[in-house]
JSON list of C-alpha atoms in Angstrom, two decimals:
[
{"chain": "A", "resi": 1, "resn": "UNK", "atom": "CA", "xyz": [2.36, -5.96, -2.22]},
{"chain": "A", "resi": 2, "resn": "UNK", "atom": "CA", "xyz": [1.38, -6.28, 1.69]},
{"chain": "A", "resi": 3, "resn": "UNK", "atom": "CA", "xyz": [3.39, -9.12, 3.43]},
{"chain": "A", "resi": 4, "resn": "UNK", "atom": "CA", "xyz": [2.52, -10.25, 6.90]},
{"chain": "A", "resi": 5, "resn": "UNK", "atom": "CA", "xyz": [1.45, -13.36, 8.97]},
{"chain": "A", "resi": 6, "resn": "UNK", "atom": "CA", "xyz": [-1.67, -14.38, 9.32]},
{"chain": "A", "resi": 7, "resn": "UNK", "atom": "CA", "xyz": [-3.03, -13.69, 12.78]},
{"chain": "A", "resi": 8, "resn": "UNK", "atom": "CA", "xyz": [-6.26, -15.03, 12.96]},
{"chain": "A", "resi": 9, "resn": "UNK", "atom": "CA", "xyz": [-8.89, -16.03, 10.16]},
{"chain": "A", "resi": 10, "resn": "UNK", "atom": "CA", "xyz": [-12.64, -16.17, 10.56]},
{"chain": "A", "resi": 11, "resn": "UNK", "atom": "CA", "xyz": [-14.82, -16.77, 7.53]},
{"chain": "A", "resi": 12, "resn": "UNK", "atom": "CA", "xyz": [-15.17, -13.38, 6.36]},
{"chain": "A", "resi": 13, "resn": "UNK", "atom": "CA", "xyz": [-11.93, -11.72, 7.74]},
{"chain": "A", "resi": 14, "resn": "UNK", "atom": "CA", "xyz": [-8.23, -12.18, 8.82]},
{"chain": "A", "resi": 15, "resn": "UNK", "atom": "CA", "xyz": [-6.18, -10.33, 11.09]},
{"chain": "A", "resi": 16, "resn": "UNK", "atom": "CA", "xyz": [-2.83, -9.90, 9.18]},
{"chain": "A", "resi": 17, "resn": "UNK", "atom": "CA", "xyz": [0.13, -9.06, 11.08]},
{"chain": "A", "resi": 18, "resn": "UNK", "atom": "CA", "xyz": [2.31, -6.80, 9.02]},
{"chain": "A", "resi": 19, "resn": "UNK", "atom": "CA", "xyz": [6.21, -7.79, 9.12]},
{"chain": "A", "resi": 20, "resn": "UNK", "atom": "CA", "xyz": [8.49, -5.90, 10.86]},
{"chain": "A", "resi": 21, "resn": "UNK", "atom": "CA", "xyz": [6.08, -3.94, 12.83]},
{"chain": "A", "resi": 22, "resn": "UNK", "atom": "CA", "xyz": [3.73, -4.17, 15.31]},
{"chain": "A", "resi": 23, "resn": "UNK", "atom": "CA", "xyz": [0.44, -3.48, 13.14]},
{"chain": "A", "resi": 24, "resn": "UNK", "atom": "CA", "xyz": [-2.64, -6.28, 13.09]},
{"chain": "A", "resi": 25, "resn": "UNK", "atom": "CA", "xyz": [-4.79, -5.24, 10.29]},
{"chain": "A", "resi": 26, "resn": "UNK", "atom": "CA", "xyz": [-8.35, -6.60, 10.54]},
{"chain": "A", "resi": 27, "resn": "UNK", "atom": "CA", "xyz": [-9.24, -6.94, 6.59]},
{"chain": "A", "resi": 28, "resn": "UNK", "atom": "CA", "xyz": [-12.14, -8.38, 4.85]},
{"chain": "A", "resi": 29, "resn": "UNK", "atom": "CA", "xyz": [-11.84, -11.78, 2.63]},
{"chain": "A", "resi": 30, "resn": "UNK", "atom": "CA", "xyz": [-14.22, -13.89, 0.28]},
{"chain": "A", "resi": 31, "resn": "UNK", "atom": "CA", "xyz": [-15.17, -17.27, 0.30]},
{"chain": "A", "resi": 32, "resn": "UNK", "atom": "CA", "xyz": [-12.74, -18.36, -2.12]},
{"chain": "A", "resi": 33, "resn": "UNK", "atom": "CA", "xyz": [-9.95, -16.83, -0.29]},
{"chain": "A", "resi": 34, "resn": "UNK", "atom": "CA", "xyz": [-10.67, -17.84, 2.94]},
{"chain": "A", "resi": 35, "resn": "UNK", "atom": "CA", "xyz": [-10.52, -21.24, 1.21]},
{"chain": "A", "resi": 36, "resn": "UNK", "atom": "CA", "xyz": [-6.97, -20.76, 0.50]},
{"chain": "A", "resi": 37, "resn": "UNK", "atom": "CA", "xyz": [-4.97, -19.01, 3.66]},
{"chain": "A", "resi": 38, "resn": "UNK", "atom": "CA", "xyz": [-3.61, -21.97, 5.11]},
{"chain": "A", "resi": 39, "resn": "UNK", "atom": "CA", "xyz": [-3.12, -21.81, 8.90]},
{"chain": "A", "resi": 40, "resn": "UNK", "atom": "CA", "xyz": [-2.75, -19.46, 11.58]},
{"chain": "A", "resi": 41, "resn": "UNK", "atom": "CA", "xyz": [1.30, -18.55, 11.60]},
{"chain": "A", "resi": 42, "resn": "UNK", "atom": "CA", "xyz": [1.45, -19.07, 7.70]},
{"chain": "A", "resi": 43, "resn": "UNK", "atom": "CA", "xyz": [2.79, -15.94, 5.74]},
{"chain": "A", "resi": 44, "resn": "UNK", "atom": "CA", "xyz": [0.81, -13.92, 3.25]},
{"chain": "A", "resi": 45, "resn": "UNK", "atom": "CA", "xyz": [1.36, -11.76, 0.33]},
{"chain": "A", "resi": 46, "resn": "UNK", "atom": "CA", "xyz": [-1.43, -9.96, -1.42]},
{"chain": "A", "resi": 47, "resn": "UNK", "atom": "CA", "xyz": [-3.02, -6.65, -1.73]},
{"chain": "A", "resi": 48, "resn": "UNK", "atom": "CA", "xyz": [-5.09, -4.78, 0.50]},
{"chain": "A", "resi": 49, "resn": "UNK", "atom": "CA", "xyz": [-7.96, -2.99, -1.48]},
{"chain": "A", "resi": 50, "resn": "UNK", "atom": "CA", "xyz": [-9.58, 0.11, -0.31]},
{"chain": "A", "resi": 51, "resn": "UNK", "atom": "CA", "xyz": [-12.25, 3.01, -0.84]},
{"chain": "A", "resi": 52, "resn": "UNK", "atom": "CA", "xyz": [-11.30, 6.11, 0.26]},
{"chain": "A", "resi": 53, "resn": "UNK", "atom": "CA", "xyz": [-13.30, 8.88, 0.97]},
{"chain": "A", "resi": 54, "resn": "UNK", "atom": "CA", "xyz": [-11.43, 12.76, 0.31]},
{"chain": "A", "resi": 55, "resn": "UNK", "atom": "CA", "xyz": [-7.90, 12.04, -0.55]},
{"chain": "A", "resi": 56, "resn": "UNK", "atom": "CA", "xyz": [-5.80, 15.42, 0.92]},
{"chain": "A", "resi": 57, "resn": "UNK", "atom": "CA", "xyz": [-2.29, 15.99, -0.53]},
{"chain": "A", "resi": 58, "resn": "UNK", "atom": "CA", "xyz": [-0.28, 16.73, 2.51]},
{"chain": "A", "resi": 59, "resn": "UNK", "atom": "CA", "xyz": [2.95, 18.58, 2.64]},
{"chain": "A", "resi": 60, "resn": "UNK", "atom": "CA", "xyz": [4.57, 17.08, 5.65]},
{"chain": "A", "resi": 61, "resn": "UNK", "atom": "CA", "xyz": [4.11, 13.87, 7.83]},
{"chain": "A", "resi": 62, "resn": "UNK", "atom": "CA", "xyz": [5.03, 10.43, 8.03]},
{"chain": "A", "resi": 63, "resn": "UNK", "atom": "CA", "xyz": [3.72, 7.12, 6.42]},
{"chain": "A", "resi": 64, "resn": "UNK", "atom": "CA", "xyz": [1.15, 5.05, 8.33]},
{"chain": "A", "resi": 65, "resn": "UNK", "atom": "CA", "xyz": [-2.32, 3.44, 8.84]},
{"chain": "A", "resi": 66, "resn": "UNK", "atom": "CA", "xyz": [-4.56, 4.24, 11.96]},
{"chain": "A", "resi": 67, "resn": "UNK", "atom": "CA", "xyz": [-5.48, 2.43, 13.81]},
{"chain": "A", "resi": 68, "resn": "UNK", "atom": "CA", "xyz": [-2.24, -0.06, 14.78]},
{"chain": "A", "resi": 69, "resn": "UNK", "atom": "CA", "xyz": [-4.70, -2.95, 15.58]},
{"chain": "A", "resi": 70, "resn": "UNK", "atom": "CA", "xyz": [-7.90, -3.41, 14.33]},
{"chain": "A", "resi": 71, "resn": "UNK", "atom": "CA", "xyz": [-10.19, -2.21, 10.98]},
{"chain": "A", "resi": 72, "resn": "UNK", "atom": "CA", "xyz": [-7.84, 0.31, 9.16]},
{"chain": "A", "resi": 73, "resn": "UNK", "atom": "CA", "xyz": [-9.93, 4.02, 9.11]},
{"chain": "A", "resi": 74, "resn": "UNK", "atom": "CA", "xyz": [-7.18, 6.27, 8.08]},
{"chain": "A", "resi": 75, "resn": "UNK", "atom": "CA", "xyz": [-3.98, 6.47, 6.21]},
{"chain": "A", "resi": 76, "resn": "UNK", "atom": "CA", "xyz": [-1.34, 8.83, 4.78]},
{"chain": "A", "resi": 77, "resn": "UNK", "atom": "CA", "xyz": [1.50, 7.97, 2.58]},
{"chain": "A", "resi": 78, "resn": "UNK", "atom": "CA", "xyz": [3.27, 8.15, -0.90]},
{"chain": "A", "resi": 79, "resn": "UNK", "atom": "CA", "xyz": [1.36, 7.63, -4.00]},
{"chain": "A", "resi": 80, "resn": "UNK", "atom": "CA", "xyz": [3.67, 5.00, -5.87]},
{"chain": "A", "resi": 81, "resn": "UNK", "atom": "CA", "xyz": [1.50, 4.05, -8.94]},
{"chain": "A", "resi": 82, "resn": "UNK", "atom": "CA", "xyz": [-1.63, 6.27, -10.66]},
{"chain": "A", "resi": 83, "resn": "UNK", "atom": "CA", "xyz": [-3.92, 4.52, -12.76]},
{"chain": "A", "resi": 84, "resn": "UNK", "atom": "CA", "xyz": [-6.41, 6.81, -14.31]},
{"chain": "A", "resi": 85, "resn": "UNK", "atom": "CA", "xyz": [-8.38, 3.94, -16.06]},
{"chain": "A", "resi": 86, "resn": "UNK", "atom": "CA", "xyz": [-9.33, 1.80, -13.34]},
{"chain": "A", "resi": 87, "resn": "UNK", "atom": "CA", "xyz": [-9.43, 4.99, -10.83]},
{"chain": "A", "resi": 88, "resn": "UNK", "atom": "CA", "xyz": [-7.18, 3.71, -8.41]},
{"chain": "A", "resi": 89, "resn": "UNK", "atom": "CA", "xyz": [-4.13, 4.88, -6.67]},
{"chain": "A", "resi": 90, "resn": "UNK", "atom": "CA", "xyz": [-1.40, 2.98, -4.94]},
{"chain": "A", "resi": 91, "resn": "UNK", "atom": "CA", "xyz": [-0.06, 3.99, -1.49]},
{"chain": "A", "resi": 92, "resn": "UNK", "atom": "CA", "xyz": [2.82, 2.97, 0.16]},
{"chain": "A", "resi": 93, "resn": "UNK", "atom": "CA", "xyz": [1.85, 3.51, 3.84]},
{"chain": "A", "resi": 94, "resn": "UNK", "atom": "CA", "xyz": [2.99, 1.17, 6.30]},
{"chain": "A", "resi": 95, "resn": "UNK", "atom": "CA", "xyz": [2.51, -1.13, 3.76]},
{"chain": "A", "resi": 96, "resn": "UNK", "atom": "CA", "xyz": [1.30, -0.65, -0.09]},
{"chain": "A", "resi": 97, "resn": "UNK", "atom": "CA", "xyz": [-2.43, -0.41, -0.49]},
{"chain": "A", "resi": 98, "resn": "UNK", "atom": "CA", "xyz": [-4.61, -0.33, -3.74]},
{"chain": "A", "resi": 99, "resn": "UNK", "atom": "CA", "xyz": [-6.92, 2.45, -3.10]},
{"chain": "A", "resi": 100, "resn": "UNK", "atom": "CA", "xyz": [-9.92, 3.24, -4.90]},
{"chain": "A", "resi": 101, "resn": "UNK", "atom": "CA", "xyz": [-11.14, 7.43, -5.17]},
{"chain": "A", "resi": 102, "resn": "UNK", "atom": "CA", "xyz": [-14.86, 7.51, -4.30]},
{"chain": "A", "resi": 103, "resn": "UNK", "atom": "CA", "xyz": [-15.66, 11.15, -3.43]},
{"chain": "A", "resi": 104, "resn": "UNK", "atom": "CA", "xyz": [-13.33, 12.80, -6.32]},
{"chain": "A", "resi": 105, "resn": "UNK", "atom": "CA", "xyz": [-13.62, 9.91, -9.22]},
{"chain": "A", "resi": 106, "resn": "UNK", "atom": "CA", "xyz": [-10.33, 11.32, -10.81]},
{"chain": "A", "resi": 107, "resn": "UNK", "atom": "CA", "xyz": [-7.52, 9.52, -9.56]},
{"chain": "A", "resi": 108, "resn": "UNK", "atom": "CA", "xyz": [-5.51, 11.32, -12.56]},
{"chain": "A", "resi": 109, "resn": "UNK", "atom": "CA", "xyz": [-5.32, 14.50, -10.82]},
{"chain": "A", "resi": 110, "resn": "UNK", "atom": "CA", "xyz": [-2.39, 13.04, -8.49]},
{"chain": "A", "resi": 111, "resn": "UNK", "atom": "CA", "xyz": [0.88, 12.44, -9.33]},
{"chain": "A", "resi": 112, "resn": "UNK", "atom": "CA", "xyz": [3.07, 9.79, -8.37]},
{"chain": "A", "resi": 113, "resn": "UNK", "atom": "CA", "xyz": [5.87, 10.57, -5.43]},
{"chain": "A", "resi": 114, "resn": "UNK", "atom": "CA", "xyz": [2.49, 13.05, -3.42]},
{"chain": "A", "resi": 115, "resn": "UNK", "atom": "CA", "xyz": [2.09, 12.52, 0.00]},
{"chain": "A", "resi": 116, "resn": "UNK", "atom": "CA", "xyz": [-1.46, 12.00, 0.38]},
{"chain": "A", "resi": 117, "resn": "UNK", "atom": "CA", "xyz": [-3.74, 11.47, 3.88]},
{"chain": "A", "resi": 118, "resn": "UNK", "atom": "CA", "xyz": [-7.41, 10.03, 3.76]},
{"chain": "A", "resi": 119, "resn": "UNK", "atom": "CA", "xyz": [-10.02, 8.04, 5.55]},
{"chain": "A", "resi": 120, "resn": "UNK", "atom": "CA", "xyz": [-10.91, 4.74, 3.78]},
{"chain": "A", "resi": 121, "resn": "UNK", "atom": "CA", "xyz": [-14.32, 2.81, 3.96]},
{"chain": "A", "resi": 122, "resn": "UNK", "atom": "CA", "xyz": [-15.07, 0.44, 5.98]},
{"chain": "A", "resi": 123, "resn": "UNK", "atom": "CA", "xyz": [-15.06, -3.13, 4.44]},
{"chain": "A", "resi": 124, "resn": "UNK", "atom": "CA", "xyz": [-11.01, -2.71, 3.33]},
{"chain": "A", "resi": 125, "resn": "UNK", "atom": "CA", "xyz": [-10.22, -6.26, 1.76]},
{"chain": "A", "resi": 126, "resn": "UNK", "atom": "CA", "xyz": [-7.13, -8.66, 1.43]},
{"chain": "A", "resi": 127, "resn": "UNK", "atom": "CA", "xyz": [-6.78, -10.48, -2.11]},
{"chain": "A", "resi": 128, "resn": "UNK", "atom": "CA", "xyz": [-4.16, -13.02, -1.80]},
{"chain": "A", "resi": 129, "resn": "UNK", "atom": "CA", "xyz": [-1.30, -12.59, -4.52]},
{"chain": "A", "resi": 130, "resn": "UNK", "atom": "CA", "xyz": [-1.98, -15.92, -6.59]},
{"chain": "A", "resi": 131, "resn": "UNK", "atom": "CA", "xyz": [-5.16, -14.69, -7.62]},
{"chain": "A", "resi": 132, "resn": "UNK", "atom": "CA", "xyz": [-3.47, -12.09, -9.78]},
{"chain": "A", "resi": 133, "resn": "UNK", "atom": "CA", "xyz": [-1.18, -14.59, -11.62]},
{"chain": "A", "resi": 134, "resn": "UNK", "atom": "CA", "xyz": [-3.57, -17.99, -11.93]},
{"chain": "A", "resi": 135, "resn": "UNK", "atom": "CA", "xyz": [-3.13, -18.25, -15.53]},
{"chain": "A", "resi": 136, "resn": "UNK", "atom": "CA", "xyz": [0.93, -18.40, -15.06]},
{"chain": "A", "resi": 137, "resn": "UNK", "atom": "CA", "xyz": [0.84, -22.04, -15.26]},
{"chain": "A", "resi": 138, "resn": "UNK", "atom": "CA", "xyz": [2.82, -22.37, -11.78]},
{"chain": "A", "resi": 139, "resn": "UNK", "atom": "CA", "xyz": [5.57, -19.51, -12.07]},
{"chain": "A", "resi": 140, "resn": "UNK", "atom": "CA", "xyz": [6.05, -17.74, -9.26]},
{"chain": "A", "resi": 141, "resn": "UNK", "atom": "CA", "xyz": [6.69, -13.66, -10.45]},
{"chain": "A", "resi": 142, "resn": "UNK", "atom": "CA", "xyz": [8.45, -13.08, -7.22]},
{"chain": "A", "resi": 143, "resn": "UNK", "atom": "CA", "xyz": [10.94, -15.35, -8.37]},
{"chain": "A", "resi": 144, "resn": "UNK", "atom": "CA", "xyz": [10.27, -14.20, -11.90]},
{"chain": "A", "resi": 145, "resn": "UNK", "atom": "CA", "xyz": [11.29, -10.24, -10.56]},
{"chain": "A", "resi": 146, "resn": "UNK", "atom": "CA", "xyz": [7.65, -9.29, -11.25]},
{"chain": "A", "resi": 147, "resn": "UNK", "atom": "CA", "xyz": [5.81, -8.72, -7.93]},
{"chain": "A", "resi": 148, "resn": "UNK", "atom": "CA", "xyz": [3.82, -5.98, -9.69]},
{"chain": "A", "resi": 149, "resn": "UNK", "atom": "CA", "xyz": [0.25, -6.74, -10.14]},
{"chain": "A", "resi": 150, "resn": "UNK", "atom": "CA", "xyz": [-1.10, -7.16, -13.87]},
{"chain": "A", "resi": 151, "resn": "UNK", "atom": "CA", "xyz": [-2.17, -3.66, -15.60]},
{"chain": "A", "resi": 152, "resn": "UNK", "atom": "CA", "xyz": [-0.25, -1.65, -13.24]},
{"chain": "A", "resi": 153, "resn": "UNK", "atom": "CA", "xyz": [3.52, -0.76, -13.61]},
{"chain": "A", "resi": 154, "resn": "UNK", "atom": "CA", "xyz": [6.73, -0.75, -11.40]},
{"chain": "A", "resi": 155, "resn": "UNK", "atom": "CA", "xyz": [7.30, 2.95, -10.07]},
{"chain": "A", "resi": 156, "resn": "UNK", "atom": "CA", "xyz": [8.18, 4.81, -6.95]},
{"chain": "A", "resi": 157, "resn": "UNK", "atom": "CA", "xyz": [8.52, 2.37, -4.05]},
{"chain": "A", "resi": 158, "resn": "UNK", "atom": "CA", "xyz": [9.38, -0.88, -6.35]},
{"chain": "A", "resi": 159, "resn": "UNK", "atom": "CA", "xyz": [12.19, -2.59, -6.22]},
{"chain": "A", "resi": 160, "resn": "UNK", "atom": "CA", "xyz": [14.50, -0.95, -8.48]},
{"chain": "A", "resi": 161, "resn": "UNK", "atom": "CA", "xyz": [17.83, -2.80, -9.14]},
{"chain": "A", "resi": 162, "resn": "UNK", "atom": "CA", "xyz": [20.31, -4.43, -6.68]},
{"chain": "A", "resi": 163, "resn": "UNK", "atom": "CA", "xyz": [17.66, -4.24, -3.88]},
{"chain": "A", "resi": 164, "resn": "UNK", "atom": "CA", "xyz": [17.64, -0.86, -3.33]},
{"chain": "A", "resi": 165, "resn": "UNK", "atom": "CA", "xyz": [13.93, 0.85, -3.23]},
{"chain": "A", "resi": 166, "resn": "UNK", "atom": "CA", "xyz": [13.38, 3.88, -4.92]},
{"chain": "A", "resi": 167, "resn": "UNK", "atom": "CA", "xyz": [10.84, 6.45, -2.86]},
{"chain": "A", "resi": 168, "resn": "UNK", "atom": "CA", "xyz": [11.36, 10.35, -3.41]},
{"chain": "A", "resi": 169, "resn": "UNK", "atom": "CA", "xyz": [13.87, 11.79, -0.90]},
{"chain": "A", "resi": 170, "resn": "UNK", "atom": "CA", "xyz": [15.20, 8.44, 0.11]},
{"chain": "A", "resi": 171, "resn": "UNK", "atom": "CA", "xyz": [18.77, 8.73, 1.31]},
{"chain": "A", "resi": 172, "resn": "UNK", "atom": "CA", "xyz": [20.45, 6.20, -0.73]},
{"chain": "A", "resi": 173, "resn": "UNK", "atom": "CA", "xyz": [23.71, 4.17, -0.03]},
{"chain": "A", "resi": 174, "resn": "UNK", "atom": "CA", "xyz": [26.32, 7.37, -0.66]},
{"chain": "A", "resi": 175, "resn": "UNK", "atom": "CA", "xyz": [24.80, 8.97, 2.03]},
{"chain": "A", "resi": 176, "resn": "UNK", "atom": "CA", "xyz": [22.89, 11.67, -0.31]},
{"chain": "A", "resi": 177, "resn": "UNK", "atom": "CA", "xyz": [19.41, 11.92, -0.52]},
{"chain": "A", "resi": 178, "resn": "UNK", "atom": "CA", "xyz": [17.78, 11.18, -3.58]},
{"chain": "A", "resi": 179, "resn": "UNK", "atom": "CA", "xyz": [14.78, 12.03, -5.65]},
{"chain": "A", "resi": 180, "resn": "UNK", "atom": "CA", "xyz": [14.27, 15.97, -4.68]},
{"chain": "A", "resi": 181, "resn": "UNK", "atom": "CA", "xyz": [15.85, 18.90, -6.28]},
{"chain": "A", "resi": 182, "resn": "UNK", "atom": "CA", "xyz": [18.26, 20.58, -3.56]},
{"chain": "A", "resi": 183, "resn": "UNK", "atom": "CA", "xyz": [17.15, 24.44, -1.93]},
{"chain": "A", "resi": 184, "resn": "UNK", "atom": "CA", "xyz": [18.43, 27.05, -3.86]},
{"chain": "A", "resi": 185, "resn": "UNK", "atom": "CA", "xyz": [20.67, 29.41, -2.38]},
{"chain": "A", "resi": 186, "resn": "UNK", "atom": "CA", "xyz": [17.85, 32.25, -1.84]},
{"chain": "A", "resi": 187, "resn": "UNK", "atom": "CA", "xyz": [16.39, 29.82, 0.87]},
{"chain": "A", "resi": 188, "resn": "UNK", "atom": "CA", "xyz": [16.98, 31.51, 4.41]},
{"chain": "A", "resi": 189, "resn": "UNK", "atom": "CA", "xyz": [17.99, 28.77, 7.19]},
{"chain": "A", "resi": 190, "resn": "UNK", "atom": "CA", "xyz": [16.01, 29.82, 10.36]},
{"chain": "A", "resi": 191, "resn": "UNK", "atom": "CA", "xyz": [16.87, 28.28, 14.25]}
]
């Protein structure tokens, strides 16, 4: 789930400003959800919905969304959720987005934990949060421990016990990394 603060709202957009960094997202909205965004300076949570055009799996690089400001065009990260029905991946970027595949219609070909770099649509939308959960009778699933949204599960990149985040190759609080299999001994160290 994206978090940020919202920047600026016109009828058919909003500028979210991601926390923590210095990206401002320009992202489409509906009617109905323009309705409810409350004020510039209020925080959002939601999910940012996306087409994207050839998904590459890359082999090295960082997570991230080009440009910094303005109408997102391109973005690499880790795939933390696959779901083959609905054709949609997740990517945790600089911040998780929903992404739909458009050229290749098989988002079951990937695997969860692949770093993967593509161009997205243009027309990249924000659905508020509360629109997943409306029929929860006023429970909030953050508080509940379920910020997942409904028909996908918790993976790679969720919050996975005692507030530590799981992601492949994370170093974790012993100092080791975690999540890939160490070189074997055959491997020659160059430099």
């Amino acid at each position: 789930m994206a978090a940020g603060v919202l920047a600026e709202k016109l009828d058919d957009m909003l500028v979210l400003s991601l926390l923590g960094t210095d990206y401002r997202l320009h992202l489409a909205i509906d009617a109905a959800t323009a309705a409810e965004l409350g004020k510039v300076g209020d925080r959002l949570e939601g999910f940012i919905h996306a087409r994207a055009k050839r998904i590459d799996v890359v082999r090295t690089g960082g997570r991230y969304i080009e440009p910094l400001y303005g109408r997102p065009r391109r973005v690499q990260g880790r795939i933390t959720t696959v779901d083959s029905a609905a054709n949609t991946l997740t990517v945790l970027a600089a911040c998780p987005l929903v992404v739909t595949t458009t050229v290749d219609p098989q988002a079951g070909r990937f695997v969860q934990g692949q770093l993967v770099s593509f161009d997205i649509e243009r027309g990249a939308r924000f659905e508020l949060f509360a629109e997943h959960h409306s029929g929860d009778a006023g429970i909030d699933p953050i508080k509940q421990g379920n910020p997942t949204p409904r028909g996908q599960s918790a993976v790679v990149g969720a919050v996975a016990g005692a507030g530590h985040v799981a992601d492949g190759g994370a170093l974790g609080d012993d100092r080791k990394i975690t999540g890939r299999q160490p070189p074997s001994g055959e491997t020659p160290i160059s430099g």
